Amino acid sequence: GSGSGSGSGALPLLMSTDVGTGLPLTGSSSTVHTIKSGVAYSDGDGLIPLVSLGLMCSNQFGWADPDPSVDPSVDRTKATEGTEGTEGGGARPWRNPLNPSSSKVVRKEYEHVPRSALEQARAGDIRGGPRAADHVDIMGNHEVISDLLHLAAGRSGNIEARTFSDIDNIAQRIAQAHREA
């Protein structure tokens, strides 16, 4: 099948052709994106939209998708079909196919706090500064560098999850739309 729900376990592709208003935020009259001169603008890092950056780390999809034995509210009947009769005589435990070794996923968002134009001129540097979090400048963000060093040193426990965006609500709406499709 082409992902049209033919029993393959694949989710059907959902596409919106509405270029007028975008998706309304839950409980808000604002929208996830706006259209200006034919270009869709949304939350994100200035280049990549939030959905592309954060959906795979939500608890609805991707790498952080919870094990249904731990979270009974998650329906995994389609994901576990065909597991009977595996080696050992019984059904194998559910594994997230995108994270088969169950690596810990920590989603941490960084707030974009760029240097002012005056600070950039004084520093002789056009980059965003030690607290910038847009697409490329995030590599110079001191907190990101600190987190990467903790990760490399095997101290990932020092990295705490943090979310500023509405990605969890967006992920829930996308999951609901797929269930209804």
PDB file of C-alpha atoms in Angstrom:
ATOM      1  CA  GLY A   1       0.000   0.000   0.000  1.00  0.00           C
ATOM      2  CA  SER A   2       0.827   3.619  -0.290  1.00  0.00           C
ATOM      3  CA  GLY A   3       0.285   4.341   3.383  1.00  0.00           C
ATOM      4  CA  SER A   4      -3.469   4.506   2.918  1.00  0.00           C
ATOM      5  CA  GLY A   5      -4.235   2.354   5.938  1.00  0.00           C
ATOM      6  CA  SER A   6      -3.926  -0.976   4.133  1.00  0.00           C
ATOM      7  CA  GLY A   7      -2.965  -2.774   7.352  1.00  0.00           C
ATOM      8  CA  SER A   8       0.766  -2.222   6.936  1.00  0.00           C
ATOM      9  CA  GLY A   9       0.895  -0.231  10.165  1.00  0.00           C
ATOM     10  CA  ALA A  10       1.891   2.881   8.195  1.00  0.00           C
ATOM     11  CA  LEU A  11       0.082   6.097   8.954  1.00  0.00           C
ATOM     12  CA  PRO A  12      -1.729   7.712   6.047  1.00  0.00           C
ATOM     13  CA  LEU A  13      -0.311  10.971   4.763  1.00  0.00           C
ATOM     14  CA  LEU A  14      -2.425  13.921   5.827  1.00  0.00           C
ATOM     15  CA  MET A  15      -1.970  17.123   3.882  1.00  0.00           C
ATOM     16  CA  SER A  16      -3.705  20.444   4.258  1.00  0.00           C
ATOM     17  CA  THR A  17      -4.194  22.559   1.171  1.00  0.00           C
ATOM     18  CA  ASP A  18      -5.575  25.454   3.220  1.00  0.00           C
ATOM     19  CA  VAL A  19      -3.153  28.336   2.734  1.00  0.00           C
ATOM     20  CA  GLY A  20      -5.413  30.898   4.312  1.00  0.00           C
ATOM     21  CA  THR A  21      -5.350  30.604   8.071  1.00  0.00           C
ATOM     22  CA  GLY A  22      -3.255  27.621   9.098  1.00  0.00           C
ATOM     23  CA  LEU A  23      -4.025  25.393  12.066  1.00  0.00           C
ATOM     24  CA  PRO A  24      -5.625  27.122  15.053  1.00  0.00           C
ATOM     25  CA  LEU A  25      -3.889  26.594  18.393  1.00  0.00           C
ATOM     26  CA  THR A  26      -5.954  24.807  21.017  1.00  0.00           C
ATOM     27  CA  GLY A  27      -7.881  27.359  23.038  1.00  0.00           C
ATOM     28  CA  SER A  28      -6.550  30.271  21.000  1.00  0.00           C
ATOM     29  CA  SER A  29      -7.639  32.390  18.082  1.00  0.00           C
ATOM     30  CA  SER A  30      -4.045  32.610  16.785  1.00  0.00           C
ATOM     31  CA  THR A  31      -2.576  30.151  14.303  1.00  0.00           C
ATOM     32  CA  VAL A  32       0.403  27.841  14.146  1.00  0.00           C
ATOM     33  CA  HIS A  33       1.514  29.527  10.940  1.00  0.00           C
ATOM     34  CA  THR A  34       0.694  32.521   8.825  1.00  0.00           C
ATOM     35  CA  ILE A  35       1.076  33.000   5.106  1.00  0.00           C
ATOM     36  CA  LYS A  36       2.913  36.091   3.832  1.00  0.00           C
ATOM     37  CA  SER A  37       3.521  36.457   0.101  1.00  0.00           C
ATOM     38  CA  GLY A  38       3.042  32.724  -0.359  1.00  0.00           C
ATOM     39  CA  VAL A  39       5.551  31.726   2.355  1.00  0.00           C
ATOM     40  CA  ALA A  40       4.339  29.873   5.465  1.00  0.00           C
ATOM     41  CA  TYR A  41       5.855  31.143   8.717  1.00  0.00           C
ATOM     42  CA  SER A  42       5.692  29.107  11.917  1.00  0.00           C
ATOM     43  CA  ASP A  43       7.408  28.509  15.230  1.00  0.00           C
ATOM     44  CA  GLY A  44      10.819  26.962  14.811  1.00  0.00           C
ATOM     45  CA  ASP A  45      14.452  27.976  14.599  1.00  0.00           C
ATOM     46  CA  GLY A  46      14.094  30.519  11.818  1.00  0.00           C
ATOM     47  CA  LEU A  47      14.465  27.946   9.053  1.00  0.00           C
ATOM     48  CA  ILE A  48      13.033  24.594  10.171  1.00  0.00           C
ATOM     49  CA  PRO A  49       9.412  24.517  11.417  1.00  0.00           C
ATOM     50  CA  LEU A  50       8.639  23.389  14.961  1.00  0.00           C
ATOM     51  CA  VAL A  51       6.780  20.290  13.768  1.00  0.00           C
ATOM     52  CA  SER A  52       9.925  19.096  11.956  1.00  0.00           C
ATOM     53  CA  LEU A  53      12.133  19.909  14.934  1.00  0.00           C
ATOM     54  CA  GLY A  54      10.034  18.522  17.775  1.00  0.00           C
ATOM     55  CA  LEU A  55       7.459  15.988  16.599  1.00  0.00           C
ATOM     56  CA  MET A  56       9.844  13.026  16.685  1.00  0.00           C
ATOM     57  CA  CYS A  57      10.680  13.838  20.322  1.00  0.00           C
ATOM     58  CA  SER A  58       7.071  14.069  21.477  1.00  0.00           C
ATOM     59  CA  ASN A  59       5.412  11.226  23.338  1.00  0.00           C
ATOM     60  CA  GLN A  60       3.037  10.679  20.421  1.00  0.00           C
ATOM     61  CA  PHE A  61       5.504   9.796  17.665  1.00  0.00           C
ATOM     62  CA  GLY A  62       9.055   8.915  16.902  1.00  0.00           C
ATOM     63  CA  TRP A  63      11.897   8.200  19.227  1.00  0.00           C
ATOM     64  CA  ALA A  64      10.094   9.006  22.489  1.00  0.00           C
ATOM     65  CA  ASP A  65       6.936   7.052  21.646  1.00  0.00           C
ATOM     66  CA  PRO A  66       6.052   5.312  24.937  1.00  0.00           C
ATOM     67  CA  ASP A  67       5.896   1.580  25.498  1.00  0.00           C
ATOM     68  CA  PRO A  68       2.175   0.674  25.771  1.00  0.00           C
ATOM     69  CA  SER A  69       2.914  -1.620  28.721  1.00  0.00           C
ATOM     70  CA  VAL A  70       4.103   1.475  30.612  1.00  0.00           C
ATOM     71  CA  ASP A  71       1.464   3.859  29.225  1.00  0.00           C
ATOM     72  CA  PRO A  72      -1.808   1.906  28.820  1.00  0.00           C
ATOM     73  CA  SER A  73      -3.545   4.937  27.287  1.00  0.00           C
ATOM     74  CA  VAL A  74      -1.488   4.432  24.114  1.00  0.00           C
ATOM     75  CA  ASP A  75      -3.159   2.101  21.588  1.00  0.00           C
ATOM     76  CA  ARG A  76      -0.512  -0.044  19.900  1.00  0.00           C
ATOM     77  CA  THR A  77      -2.711  -2.843  18.534  1.00  0.00           C
ATOM     78  CA  LYS A  78      -1.601  -2.198  14.954  1.00  0.00           C
ATOM     79  CA  ALA A  79       2.046  -1.788  15.934  1.00  0.00           C
ATOM     80  CA  THR A  80       2.102  -5.177  17.686  1.00  0.00           C
ATOM     81  CA  GLU A  81       0.228  -7.236  15.077  1.00  0.00           C
ATOM     82  CA  GLY A  82       2.066 -10.314  13.909  1.00  0.00           C
ATOM     83  CA  THR A  83       4.297 -10.666  16.974  1.00  0.00           C
ATOM     84  CA  GLU A  84       2.790 -13.985  18.039  1.00  0.00           C
ATOM     85  CA  GLY A  85       4.816 -17.079  17.310  1.00  0.00           C
ATOM     86  CA  THR A  86       8.166 -15.374  17.600  1.00  0.00           C
ATOM     87  CA  GLU A  87      11.172 -17.266  18.865  1.00  0.00           C
ATOM     88  CA  GLY A  88      10.621 -18.303  22.482  1.00  0.00           C
ATOM     89  CA  GLY A  89       7.006 -19.277  21.915  1.00  0.00           C
ATOM     90  CA  GLY A  90       5.262 -16.022  22.795  1.00  0.00           C
ATOM     91  CA  ALA A  91       4.721 -12.501  21.642  1.00  0.00           C
ATOM     92  CA  ARG A  92       7.840 -10.391  21.787  1.00  0.00           C
ATOM     93  CA  PRO A  93       7.625  -7.208  23.829  1.00  0.00           C
ATOM     94  CA  TRP A  94       6.643  -4.066  21.942  1.00  0.00           C
ATOM     95  CA  ARG A  95       9.592  -2.065  20.685  1.00  0.00           C
ATOM     96  CA  ASN A  96       9.526   1.338  19.128  1.00  0.00           C
ATOM     97  CA  PRO A  97      10.844   0.657  15.603  1.00  0.00           C
ATOM     98  CA  LEU A  98      12.410   4.133  15.496  1.00  0.00           C
ATOM     99  CA  ASN A  99      14.185   3.608  18.828  1.00  0.00           C
ATOM    100  CA  PRO A 100      14.612  -0.183  19.100  1.00  0.00           C
ATOM    101  CA  SER A 101      17.178  -0.011  21.906  1.00  0.00           C
ATOM    102  CA  SER A 102      14.906   2.302  23.931  1.00  0.00           C
ATOM    103  CA  SER A 103      17.535   5.034  24.236  1.00  0.00           C
ATOM    104  CA  LYS A 104      16.463   7.783  26.588  1.00  0.00           C
ATOM    105  CA  VAL A 105      15.035  10.802  24.770  1.00  0.00           C
ATOM    106  CA  VAL A 106      15.262  14.221  26.397  1.00  0.00           C
ATOM    107  CA  ARG A 107      13.649  17.091  24.555  1.00  0.00           C
ATOM    108  CA  LYS A 108      15.208  20.410  25.453  1.00  0.00           C
ATOM    109  CA  GLU A 109      14.303  23.646  23.758  1.00  0.00           C
ATOM    110  CA  TYR A 110      16.535  26.698  23.915  1.00  0.00           C
ATOM    111  CA  GLU A 111      15.100  30.197  23.997  1.00  0.00           C
ATOM    112  CA  HIS A 112      16.511  32.500  21.309  1.00  0.00           C
ATOM    113  CA  VAL A 113      18.117  35.518  22.989  1.00  0.00           C
ATOM    114  CA  PRO A 114      20.319  37.135  20.342  1.00  0.00           C
ATOM    115  CA  ARG A 115      22.812  39.889  20.956  1.00  0.00           C
ATOM    116  CA  SER A 116      21.629  43.371  20.163  1.00  0.00           C
ATOM    117  CA  ALA A 117      23.009  45.066  17.057  1.00  0.00           C
ATOM    118  CA  LEU A 118      25.120  47.276  19.342  1.00  0.00           C
ATOM    119  CA  GLU A 119      26.605  44.256  21.139  1.00  0.00           C
ATOM    120  CA  GLN A 120      27.354  42.605  17.789  1.00  0.00           C
ATOM    121  CA  ALA A 121      29.111  45.748  16.544  1.00  0.00           C
ATOM    122  CA  ARG A 122      31.178  45.994  19.751  1.00  0.00           C
ATOM    123  CA  ALA A 123      32.168  42.330  19.503  1.00  0.00           C
ATOM    124  CA  GLY A 124      32.953  42.654  15.801  1.00  0.00           C
ATOM    125  CA  ASP A 125      30.868  39.543  15.252  1.00  0.00           C
ATOM    126  CA  ILE A 126      27.681  39.181  13.242  1.00  0.00           C
ATOM    127  CA  ARG A 127      26.686  35.896  14.900  1.00  0.00           C
ATOM    128  CA  GLY A 128      23.876  35.819  17.441  1.00  0.00           C
ATOM    129  CA  GLY A 129      25.874  35.470  20.640  1.00  0.00           C
ATOM    130  CA  PRO A 130      26.109  33.046  23.565  1.00  0.00           C
ATOM    131  CA  ARG A 131      22.323  32.698  24.015  1.00  0.00           C
ATOM    132  CA  ALA A 132      21.216  32.661  20.371  1.00  0.00           C
ATOM    133  CA  ALA A 133      19.117  29.666  19.352  1.00  0.00           C
ATOM    134  CA  ASP A 134      18.260  30.205  15.712  1.00  0.00           C
ATOM    135  CA  HIS A 135      19.166  27.752  12.968  1.00  0.00           C
ATOM    136  CA  VAL A 136      22.969  28.082  12.752  1.00  0.00           C
ATOM    137  CA  ASP A 137      23.779  30.381  15.665  1.00  0.00           C
ATOM    138  CA  ILE A 138      22.632  27.716  18.146  1.00  0.00           C
ATOM    139  CA  MET A 139      26.010  26.012  17.693  1.00  0.00           C
ATOM    140  CA  GLY A 140      27.578  28.933  19.586  1.00  0.00           C
ATOM    141  CA  ASN A 141      24.976  28.852  22.361  1.00  0.00           C
ATOM    142  CA  HIS A 142      26.861  28.310  25.626  1.00  0.00           C
ATOM    143  CA  GLU A 143      24.083  26.194  27.146  1.00  0.00           C
ATOM    144  CA  VAL A 144      24.039  23.900  24.087  1.00  0.00           C
ATOM    145  CA  ILE A 145      27.822  23.505  24.278  1.00  0.00           C
ATOM    146  CA  SER A 146      27.555  22.695  27.989  1.00  0.00           C
ATOM    147  CA  ASP A 147      24.841  20.101  27.327  1.00  0.00           C
ATOM    148  CA  LEU A 148      26.923  18.490  24.544  1.00  0.00           C
ATOM    149  CA  LEU A 149      29.942  18.276  26.859  1.00  0.00           C
ATOM    150  CA  HIS A 150      27.810  16.659  29.586  1.00  0.00           C
ATOM    151  CA  LEU A 151      26.487  14.171  27.039  1.00  0.00           C
ATOM    152  CA  ALA A 152      29.984  13.354  25.734  1.00  0.00           C
ATOM    153  CA  ALA A 153      31.244  12.902  29.312  1.00  0.00           C
ATOM    154  CA  GLY A 154      28.485  10.390  30.067  1.00  0.00           C
ATOM    155  CA  ARG A 155      26.619  12.766  32.357  1.00  0.00           C
ATOM    156  CA  SER A 156      23.365  12.972  30.448  1.00  0.00           C
ATOM    157  CA  GLY A 157      21.498  13.011  33.769  1.00  0.00           C
ATOM    158  CA  ASN A 158      22.606  16.647  34.074  1.00  0.00           C
ATOM    159  CA  ILE A 159      20.519  17.556  31.001  1.00  0.00           C
ATOM    160  CA  GLU A 160      16.948  18.400  31.953  1.00  0.00           C
ATOM    161  CA  ALA A 161      13.992  18.413  29.585  1.00  0.00           C
ATOM    162  CA  ARG A 162      12.559  21.841  28.834  1.00  0.00           C
ATOM    163  CA  THR A 163       9.781  22.896  26.465  1.00  0.00           C
ATOM    164  CA  PHE A 164       8.707  26.440  25.617  1.00  0.00           C
ATOM    165  CA  SER A 165       6.679  25.603  22.522  1.00  0.00           C
ATOM    166  CA  ASP A 166       3.246  24.091  22.004  1.00  0.00           C
ATOM    167  CA  ILE A 167       4.677  20.912  20.394  1.00  0.00           C
ATOM    168  CA  ASP A 168       2.888  18.524  22.760  1.00  0.00           C
ATOM    169  CA  ASN A 169      -0.539  19.931  21.849  1.00  0.00           C
ATOM    170  CA  ILE A 170       0.398  19.948  18.165  1.00  0.00           C
ATOM    171  CA  ALA A 171       1.530  16.300  18.402  1.00  0.00           C
ATOM    172  CA  GLN A 172      -1.719  15.319  20.127  1.00  0.00           C
ATOM    173  CA  ARG A 173      -3.764  16.986  17.372  1.00  0.00           C
ATOM    174  CA  ILE A 174      -1.727  15.248  14.657  1.00  0.00           C
ATOM    175  CA  ALA A 175      -2.083  11.875  16.409  1.00  0.00           C
ATOM    176  CA  GLN A 176      -5.848  12.437  16.739  1.00  0.00           C
ATOM    177  CA  ALA A 177      -6.118  13.344  13.033  1.00  0.00           C
ATOM    178  CA  HIS A 178      -4.282  10.131  12.112  1.00  0.00           C
ATOM    179  CA  ARG A 179      -6.562   8.060  14.350  1.00  0.00           C
ATOM    180  CA  GLU A 180      -9.605   9.599  12.680  1.00  0.00           C
ATOM    181  CA  ALA A 181      -8.221   9.123   9.137  1.00  0.00           C
TER     182      ALA A 181
END
